[in-house]
Short mmCIF file of N, CA and C and ligand atoms in Angstrom, two decimals:
data_model
loop_
_atom_site.label_atom_id
_atom_site.label_comp_id
_atom_site.label_asym_id
_atom_site.label_seq_id
_atom_site.Cartn_x
_atom_site.Cartn_y
_atom_site.Cartn_z
N MET A 1 0.85 -1.21 0.00
CA MET A 1 0.00 0.00 0.00
C MET A 1 0.88 1.25 0.00
N ALA A 2 2.03 1.15 0.61
CA ALA A 2 2.90 2.33 0.72
C ALA A 2 3.44 2.73 -0.64
N ARG A 3 3.62 1.76 -1.51
CA ARG A 3 4.26 2.09 -2.77
C ARG A 3 3.43 3.02 -3.69
N PRO A 4 2.13 2.71 -3.90
CA PRO A 4 1.34 3.61 -4.75
C PRO A 4 1.29 5.02 -4.18
N LEU A 5 1.19 5.09 -2.86
CA LEU A 5 1.12 6.40 -2.24
C LEU A 5 2.40 7.19 -2.51
N PHE A 6 3.54 6.44 -2.36
CA PHE A 6 4.83 7.06 -2.62
C PHE A 6 4.90 7.61 -4.06
N THR A 7 4.42 6.76 -4.97
CA THR A 7 4.45 7.15 -6.38
C THR A 7 3.61 8.42 -6.61
N LEU A 8 2.47 8.42 -5.94
CA LEU A 8 1.56 9.56 -6.08
C LEU A 8 2.23 10.85 -5.59
N VAL A 9 2.87 10.73 -4.42
CA VAL A 9 3.56 11.90 -3.83
C VAL A 9 4.68 12.35 -4.75
N THR A 10 5.43 11.37 -5.28
CA THR A 10 6.53 11.72 -6.19
C THR A 10 5.97 12.43 -7.43
N ALA A 11 4.89 11.89 -7.98
CA ALA A 11 4.28 12.50 -9.17
C ALA A 11 3.83 13.92 -8.87
N ALA A 12 3.23 14.08 -7.70
CA ALA A 12 2.75 15.41 -7.31
C ALA A 12 3.92 16.39 -7.21
N ALA A 13 4.99 15.91 -6.60
CA ALA A 13 6.17 16.73 -6.41
C ALA A 13 6.76 17.11 -7.77
N LEU A 14 6.80 16.13 -8.67
CA LEU A 14 7.35 16.40 -10.01
C LEU A 14 6.48 17.43 -10.74
N ALA A 15 5.16 17.24 -10.62
CA ALA A 15 4.24 18.15 -11.25
C ALA A 15 4.47 19.57 -10.76
N LEU A 16 4.66 19.67 -9.45
CA LEU A 16 4.90 20.97 -8.84
C LEU A 16 6.18 21.60 -9.39
N LEU A 17 7.20 20.76 -9.54
CA LEU A 17 8.48 21.22 -10.07
C LEU A 17 8.30 21.78 -11.47
N VAL A 18 7.53 21.01 -12.27
CA VAL A 18 7.30 21.42 -13.66
C VAL A 18 6.57 22.77 -13.71
N VAL A 19 5.54 22.87 -12.87
CA VAL A 19 4.77 24.10 -12.84
C VAL A 19 5.67 25.28 -12.43
N THR A 20 6.48 25.05 -11.41
CA THR A 20 7.37 26.11 -10.95
C THR A 20 8.33 26.50 -12.07
N ALA A 21 8.88 25.48 -12.73
CA ALA A 21 9.83 25.77 -13.81
C ALA A 21 9.16 26.58 -14.91
N CYS A 22 7.92 26.19 -15.25
CA CYS A 22 7.20 26.89 -16.29
C CYS A 22 6.98 28.35 -15.92
N THR A 23 6.62 28.53 -14.65
CA THR A 23 6.36 29.90 -14.20
C THR A 23 7.58 30.76 -14.35
N SER A 24 8.74 30.25 -13.94
CA SER A 24 9.93 31.07 -14.04
C SER A 24 10.34 31.25 -15.49
N ASP A 25 10.06 30.25 -16.34
CA ASP A 25 10.35 30.39 -17.76
C ASP A 25 9.56 31.55 -18.34
N ASN A 26 8.27 31.60 -17.94
CA ASN A 26 7.41 32.65 -18.45
C ASN A 26 7.93 34.04 -18.04
N GLU A 27 8.42 34.09 -16.82
CA GLU A 27 8.95 35.39 -16.35
C GLU A 27 10.13 35.83 -17.20
N GLU A 28 10.97 34.82 -17.56
CA GLU A 28 12.14 35.17 -18.35
C GLU A 28 11.75 35.57 -19.77
N ASP A 29 10.68 34.92 -20.26
CA ASP A 29 10.27 35.20 -21.63
C ASP A 29 9.57 36.56 -21.77
N SER A 30 8.90 37.00 -20.71
CA SER A 30 8.11 38.22 -20.84
C SER A 30 9.04 39.42 -21.07
N LEU A 31 8.51 40.44 -21.65
CA LEU A 31 9.29 41.65 -21.95
C LEU A 31 9.74 42.31 -20.67
N PRO A 32 10.92 42.92 -20.68
CA PRO A 32 11.38 43.60 -19.45
C PRO A 32 10.41 44.71 -19.07
N GLN A 33 10.07 44.71 -17.78
CA GLN A 33 9.13 45.72 -17.31
C GLN A 33 9.89 47.00 -16.96
N PRO A 34 9.32 48.15 -17.32
CA PRO A 34 9.98 49.39 -16.92
C PRO A 34 9.95 49.53 -15.38
N THR A 35 10.94 50.20 -14.84
CA THR A 35 10.97 50.42 -13.40
C THR A 35 9.65 51.07 -12.98
N PRO A 36 8.94 50.48 -12.05
CA PRO A 36 7.65 51.07 -11.68
C PRO A 36 7.81 52.48 -11.13
N GLN A 37 7.08 53.42 -11.67
CA GLN A 37 7.13 54.79 -11.17
C GLN A 37 5.71 55.23 -10.88
N PRO A 38 5.49 55.86 -9.74
CA PRO A 38 4.16 56.30 -9.37
C PRO A 38 3.58 57.23 -10.45
N GLN A 39 4.40 58.10 -10.99
CA GLN A 39 3.94 58.97 -12.07
C GLN A 39 5.16 59.32 -12.93
N GLN A 40 4.92 59.44 -14.20
CA GLN A 40 6.02 59.80 -15.08
C GLN A 40 6.34 61.27 -14.89
N CYS A 41 7.62 61.57 -14.73
CA CYS A 41 8.01 62.96 -14.59
C CYS A 41 9.16 63.26 -15.55
N ASP A 42 8.87 64.08 -16.53
CA ASP A 42 9.88 64.42 -17.52
C ASP A 42 10.64 65.68 -17.08
N VAL A 43 11.90 65.50 -16.69
CA VAL A 43 12.70 66.65 -16.28
C VAL A 43 13.74 67.00 -17.34
N SER A 44 13.56 66.40 -18.53
CA SER A 44 14.48 66.76 -19.62
C SER A 44 13.91 68.00 -20.32
N ASN A 45 14.78 68.74 -20.97
CA ASN A 45 14.37 69.94 -21.71
C ASN A 45 13.58 70.94 -20.86
N VAL A 46 13.99 71.09 -19.63
CA VAL A 46 13.34 72.09 -18.78
C VAL A 46 13.83 73.48 -19.19
N THR A 47 12.92 74.39 -19.52
CA THR A 47 13.31 75.77 -19.85
C THR A 47 12.49 76.74 -19.02
N PHE A 48 13.01 77.96 -18.91
CA PHE A 48 12.30 78.97 -18.12
C PHE A 48 10.94 79.28 -18.75
N SER A 49 10.95 79.51 -20.07
CA SER A 49 9.71 79.93 -20.74
C SER A 49 8.66 78.82 -20.85
N LYS A 50 9.12 77.61 -21.19
CA LYS A 50 8.15 76.53 -21.40
C LYS A 50 7.79 75.72 -20.17
N THR A 51 8.67 75.66 -19.19
CA THR A 51 8.42 74.83 -18.00
C THR A 51 8.16 75.64 -16.74
N ILE A 52 9.07 76.52 -16.41
CA ILE A 52 9.00 77.24 -15.14
C ILE A 52 7.88 78.30 -15.12
N THR A 53 7.83 79.11 -16.18
CA THR A 53 6.80 80.17 -16.22
C THR A 53 5.39 79.65 -16.04
N PRO A 54 4.98 78.58 -16.75
CA PRO A 54 3.61 78.08 -16.53
C PRO A 54 3.33 77.61 -15.10
N ILE A 55 4.32 77.03 -14.45
CA ILE A 55 4.13 76.57 -13.06
C ILE A 55 3.93 77.77 -12.13
N LEU A 56 4.80 78.77 -12.29
CA LEU A 56 4.71 79.94 -11.43
C LEU A 56 3.44 80.76 -11.75
N SER A 57 3.10 80.81 -13.01
CA SER A 57 1.91 81.54 -13.42
C SER A 57 0.66 80.95 -12.78
N ALA A 58 0.58 79.63 -12.78
CA ALA A 58 -0.59 78.95 -12.23
C ALA A 58 -0.65 79.00 -10.70
N ASN A 59 0.50 79.08 -10.05
CA ASN A 59 0.53 78.94 -8.58
C ASN A 59 1.00 80.14 -7.80
N CYS A 60 1.67 81.07 -8.43
CA CYS A 60 2.34 82.12 -7.66
C CYS A 60 2.03 83.56 -8.08
N TYR A 61 1.64 83.76 -9.34
CA TYR A 61 1.48 85.12 -9.84
C TYR A 61 0.43 85.93 -9.04
N THR A 62 -0.60 85.26 -8.51
CA THR A 62 -1.65 86.01 -7.80
C THR A 62 -1.04 86.82 -6.66
N CYS A 63 0.05 86.37 -6.08
CA CYS A 63 0.67 87.10 -4.98
C CYS A 63 2.04 87.67 -5.30
N HIS A 64 2.63 87.21 -6.38
CA HIS A 64 4.00 87.64 -6.69
C HIS A 64 4.15 88.08 -8.13
N SER A 65 3.49 89.20 -8.51
CA SER A 65 3.69 89.70 -9.86
C SER A 65 4.32 91.08 -9.75
N SER A 66 4.65 91.64 -10.88
CA SER A 66 5.27 92.97 -10.91
C SER A 66 4.33 94.02 -10.32
N SER A 67 3.02 93.83 -10.53
CA SER A 67 2.06 94.82 -10.02
C SER A 67 1.66 94.58 -8.58
N PHE A 68 1.75 93.32 -8.13
CA PHE A 68 1.39 93.00 -6.75
C PHE A 68 2.38 91.97 -6.23
N SER A 69 3.32 92.42 -5.39
CA SER A 69 4.36 91.50 -4.96
C SER A 69 4.43 91.37 -3.45
N GLU A 70 3.85 90.30 -2.94
CA GLU A 70 3.91 89.98 -1.51
C GLU A 70 5.39 89.82 -1.12
N GLY A 71 5.78 90.44 -0.04
CA GLY A 71 7.15 90.31 0.45
C GLY A 71 8.18 90.88 -0.51
N GLY A 72 7.72 91.66 -1.51
CA GLY A 72 8.64 92.23 -2.49
C GLY A 72 9.15 91.19 -3.48
N VAL A 73 8.51 90.01 -3.48
CA VAL A 73 8.95 88.94 -4.37
C VAL A 73 8.21 88.99 -5.69
N VAL A 74 8.92 89.21 -6.77
CA VAL A 74 8.34 89.28 -8.10
C VAL A 74 8.72 88.02 -8.88
N LEU A 75 7.70 87.29 -9.31
CA LEU A 75 7.97 86.04 -9.99
C LEU A 75 7.53 86.00 -11.47
N ASP A 76 7.05 87.15 -11.97
CA ASP A 76 6.64 87.15 -13.39
C ASP A 76 7.69 87.77 -14.31
N THR A 77 8.92 87.88 -13.80
CA THR A 77 10.03 88.28 -14.66
C THR A 77 11.18 87.31 -14.38
N HIS A 78 12.04 87.09 -15.40
CA HIS A 78 13.15 86.16 -15.17
C HIS A 78 14.07 86.66 -14.08
N ALA A 79 14.37 87.98 -14.08
CA ALA A 79 15.27 88.55 -13.09
C ALA A 79 14.74 88.33 -11.66
N GLY A 80 13.41 88.50 -11.51
CA GLY A 80 12.81 88.32 -10.21
C GLY A 80 12.89 86.89 -9.71
N VAL A 81 12.66 85.93 -10.60
CA VAL A 81 12.70 84.53 -10.22
C VAL A 81 14.15 84.11 -9.95
N LYS A 82 15.04 84.58 -10.82
CA LYS A 82 16.46 84.19 -10.67
C LYS A 82 17.01 84.63 -9.34
N LYS A 83 16.61 85.83 -8.91
CA LYS A 83 17.07 86.35 -7.62
C LYS A 83 16.71 85.35 -6.50
N GLN A 84 15.47 84.85 -6.52
CA GLN A 84 15.03 83.90 -5.49
C GLN A 84 15.66 82.52 -5.69
N ALA A 85 15.95 82.19 -6.95
CA ALA A 85 16.55 80.89 -7.26
C ALA A 85 17.99 80.83 -6.79
N ASP A 86 18.75 81.88 -7.13
CA ASP A 86 20.18 81.89 -6.83
C ASP A 86 20.49 81.91 -5.35
N ASN A 87 19.64 82.52 -4.53
CA ASN A 87 19.98 82.56 -3.10
C ASN A 87 19.35 81.40 -2.32
N GLY A 88 18.74 80.46 -3.05
CA GLY A 88 18.22 79.25 -2.40
C GLY A 88 16.80 79.38 -1.83
N THR A 89 16.27 80.60 -1.87
CA THR A 89 14.95 80.83 -1.27
C THR A 89 13.84 80.13 -2.05
N LEU A 90 13.91 80.17 -3.38
CA LEU A 90 12.86 79.55 -4.19
C LEU A 90 12.70 78.07 -3.86
N LEU A 91 13.82 77.34 -3.83
CA LEU A 91 13.74 75.92 -3.54
C LEU A 91 13.27 75.69 -2.09
N GLY A 92 13.74 76.53 -1.20
CA GLY A 92 13.34 76.43 0.21
C GLY A 92 11.83 76.55 0.42
N VAL A 93 11.23 77.55 -0.23
CA VAL A 93 9.80 77.77 -0.01
C VAL A 93 8.92 76.70 -0.67
N ILE A 94 9.33 76.23 -1.86
CA ILE A 94 8.46 75.24 -2.55
C ILE A 94 8.63 73.81 -1.99
N THR A 95 9.77 73.56 -1.34
CA THR A 95 9.95 72.23 -0.73
C THR A 95 9.51 72.24 0.74
N HIS A 96 9.04 73.40 1.19
CA HIS A 96 8.58 73.57 2.58
C HIS A 96 9.72 73.23 3.56
N ALA A 97 10.91 73.67 3.21
CA ALA A 97 12.08 73.47 4.07
C ALA A 97 11.93 74.34 5.30
N SER A 98 12.51 73.89 6.42
CA SER A 98 12.38 74.66 7.64
C SER A 98 13.15 75.97 7.51
N GLY A 99 12.58 77.04 8.05
CA GLY A 99 13.22 78.35 7.96
C GLY A 99 12.69 79.16 6.81
N PHE A 100 11.82 78.57 5.97
CA PHE A 100 11.24 79.29 4.84
C PHE A 100 9.70 79.28 4.98
N PRO A 101 9.05 80.38 4.58
CA PRO A 101 7.59 80.35 4.56
C PRO A 101 7.15 79.36 3.46
N ALA A 102 6.24 78.46 3.75
CA ALA A 102 5.80 77.45 2.78
C ALA A 102 4.97 78.10 1.66
N MET A 103 5.38 77.84 0.41
CA MET A 103 4.69 78.38 -0.75
C MET A 103 4.21 77.24 -1.67
N PRO A 104 3.13 77.44 -2.40
CA PRO A 104 2.28 78.63 -2.40
C PRO A 104 1.52 78.78 -1.09
N GLN A 105 1.51 79.99 -0.55
CA GLN A 105 0.87 80.24 0.74
C GLN A 105 -0.62 79.92 0.69
N GLY A 106 -1.06 79.16 1.67
CA GLY A 106 -2.49 78.84 1.75
C GLY A 106 -2.99 77.86 0.71
N ALA A 107 -2.10 77.23 -0.01
CA ALA A 107 -2.54 76.26 -1.03
C ALA A 107 -1.67 75.01 -0.94
N ALA A 108 -2.09 73.99 -1.69
CA ALA A 108 -1.36 72.72 -1.68
C ALA A 108 0.05 72.89 -2.21
N LYS A 109 0.95 72.10 -1.67
CA LYS A 109 2.34 72.07 -2.14
C LYS A 109 2.35 71.70 -3.63
N LEU A 110 3.34 72.23 -4.35
CA LEU A 110 3.46 71.87 -5.75
C LEU A 110 3.68 70.36 -5.87
N SER A 111 3.37 69.79 -7.02
CA SER A 111 3.57 68.34 -7.22
C SER A 111 5.07 68.04 -7.16
N ASP A 112 5.40 66.80 -6.81
CA ASP A 112 6.80 66.38 -6.76
C ASP A 112 7.47 66.62 -8.11
N CYS A 113 6.71 66.39 -9.17
CA CYS A 113 7.26 66.56 -10.50
C CYS A 113 7.61 68.02 -10.80
N ASN A 114 6.71 68.92 -10.46
CA ASN A 114 6.99 70.35 -10.69
C ASN A 114 8.15 70.82 -9.82
N ILE A 115 8.23 70.31 -8.61
CA ILE A 115 9.37 70.66 -7.74
C ILE A 115 10.66 70.16 -8.36
N ALA A 116 10.63 68.92 -8.89
CA ALA A 116 11.81 68.35 -9.54
C ALA A 116 12.24 69.18 -10.75
N ARG A 117 11.24 69.68 -11.50
CA ARG A 117 11.55 70.48 -12.70
C ARG A 117 12.20 71.82 -12.30
N ILE A 118 11.64 72.45 -11.27
CA ILE A 118 12.19 73.74 -10.82
C ILE A 118 13.60 73.53 -10.29
N LYS A 119 13.80 72.43 -9.55
CA LYS A 119 15.11 72.10 -9.00
C LYS A 119 16.14 71.93 -10.13
N LYS A 120 15.72 71.21 -11.16
CA LYS A 120 16.61 70.96 -12.32
C LYS A 120 17.00 72.30 -12.94
N TRP A 121 16.04 73.19 -13.10
CA TRP A 121 16.30 74.48 -13.73
C TRP A 121 17.24 75.32 -12.84
N ILE A 122 17.05 75.28 -11.53
CA ILE A 122 17.94 76.01 -10.62
C ILE A 122 19.35 75.46 -10.71
N GLU A 123 19.46 74.12 -10.70
CA GLU A 123 20.78 73.48 -10.78
C GLU A 123 21.50 73.82 -12.09
N ALA A 124 20.72 74.10 -13.13
CA ALA A 124 21.31 74.45 -14.41
C ALA A 124 21.76 75.92 -14.42
N GLY A 125 21.55 76.63 -13.31
CA GLY A 125 21.97 78.00 -13.23
C GLY A 125 20.85 79.00 -13.45
N ALA A 126 19.61 78.51 -13.40
CA ALA A 126 18.41 79.37 -13.58
C ALA A 126 18.50 80.23 -14.84
N PRO A 127 18.75 79.60 -16.00
CA PRO A 127 18.92 80.36 -17.24
C PRO A 127 17.63 80.97 -17.76
N ASP A 128 17.77 82.03 -18.53
CA ASP A 128 16.62 82.69 -19.16
C ASP A 128 16.46 82.09 -20.56
N ASN A 129 15.89 80.90 -20.57
CA ASN A 129 15.79 80.20 -21.87
C ASN A 129 14.36 79.84 -22.22
C1 HEC B 1 -1.79 83.67 -1.41
C2 HEC B 1 -0.59 84.46 -1.67
C3 HEC B 1 0.69 83.74 -2.04
C4 HEC B 1 0.90 82.80 -3.00
C5 HEC B 1 -0.13 82.15 -3.92
C6 HEC B 1 2.30 82.56 -3.05
N1 HEC B 1 2.95 83.33 -2.12
FE1 HEC B 1 4.95 83.47 -1.82
N2 HEC B 1 4.65 84.80 -0.33
C7 HEC B 1 3.43 85.27 0.10
C8 HEC B 1 3.62 86.19 1.21
C9 HEC B 1 2.53 86.90 1.97
C10 HEC B 1 5.02 86.26 1.41
C11 HEC B 1 5.78 87.11 2.41
C12 HEC B 1 5.45 86.75 3.81
C13 HEC B 1 6.21 85.60 4.33
O1 HEC B 1 7.45 85.65 4.25
O2 HEC B 1 5.60 84.66 4.83
C14 HEC B 1 5.63 85.37 0.44
C15 HEC B 1 6.99 85.18 0.35
C16 HEC B 1 7.59 84.42 -0.67
C17 HEC B 1 9.01 84.33 -0.86
C18 HEC B 1 10.09 85.00 -0.01
C19 HEC B 1 10.41 84.15 1.17
C20 HEC B 1 11.54 84.71 1.98
O3 HEC B 1 11.87 84.11 3.01
O4 HEC B 1 12.11 85.74 1.61
C21 HEC B 1 9.21 83.53 -1.95
C22 HEC B 1 10.53 83.11 -2.57
C23 HEC B 1 7.90 83.10 -2.40
N3 HEC B 1 6.94 83.67 -1.60
C24 HEC B 1 7.69 82.25 -3.44
C25 HEC B 1 6.44 81.81 -3.86
C26 HEC B 1 6.27 80.82 -4.89
C27 HEC B 1 7.39 80.16 -5.67
C28 HEC B 1 4.93 80.67 -5.02
C29 HEC B 1 4.22 79.71 -5.94
C30 HEC B 1 4.65 78.33 -5.92
C31 HEC B 1 4.27 81.53 -4.07
N4 HEC B 1 5.22 82.19 -3.36
C32 HEC B 1 2.91 81.66 -3.93
C33 HEC B 1 2.20 84.97 -0.44
C34 HEC B 1 1.98 84.06 -1.48
#
């Protein structure tokens, strides 16, 4: 009686092996998956006119324009933004770093992607491009 049972167990074990082998084969055959990212963020080709201006216009101009500048901060000219970028204040306020007033004031923090874009532009020297 022990022998048929043994055979059955062996067969089951072999079947399991085959299934496992097939599964890993399938994984190897499938196309390489891109690194999972919560959201795609394109930080290539970041420019002042095409990338930075729209972000600031949508989130900051209401309080920081040439005609109405809270704290004397003007963000609708390149010179005004560069001044805040070069001294580290711009990155400080948008990342809500300690020691800086969190911006945009009274509104949600900018998206991680927009912060990454602004950071990239600052690191590039805050060019007027
Ligand atoms: C609802 C109005 C409002 C909005 C919107 C706003 N700010 Fe401000 N911001 C202020 C006020 C008020 C001050 C000055 C008072 C203070 O320091 O808290 C200020 C100060 C600043 C300063 C100077 C901080 C310092 O320590 O010198 C920077 C830089 C700045 N804001 C950037 C931004 C940016 C970038 C945005 C958009 C992402 C933004 N702000 C949106 C109201 C606003």
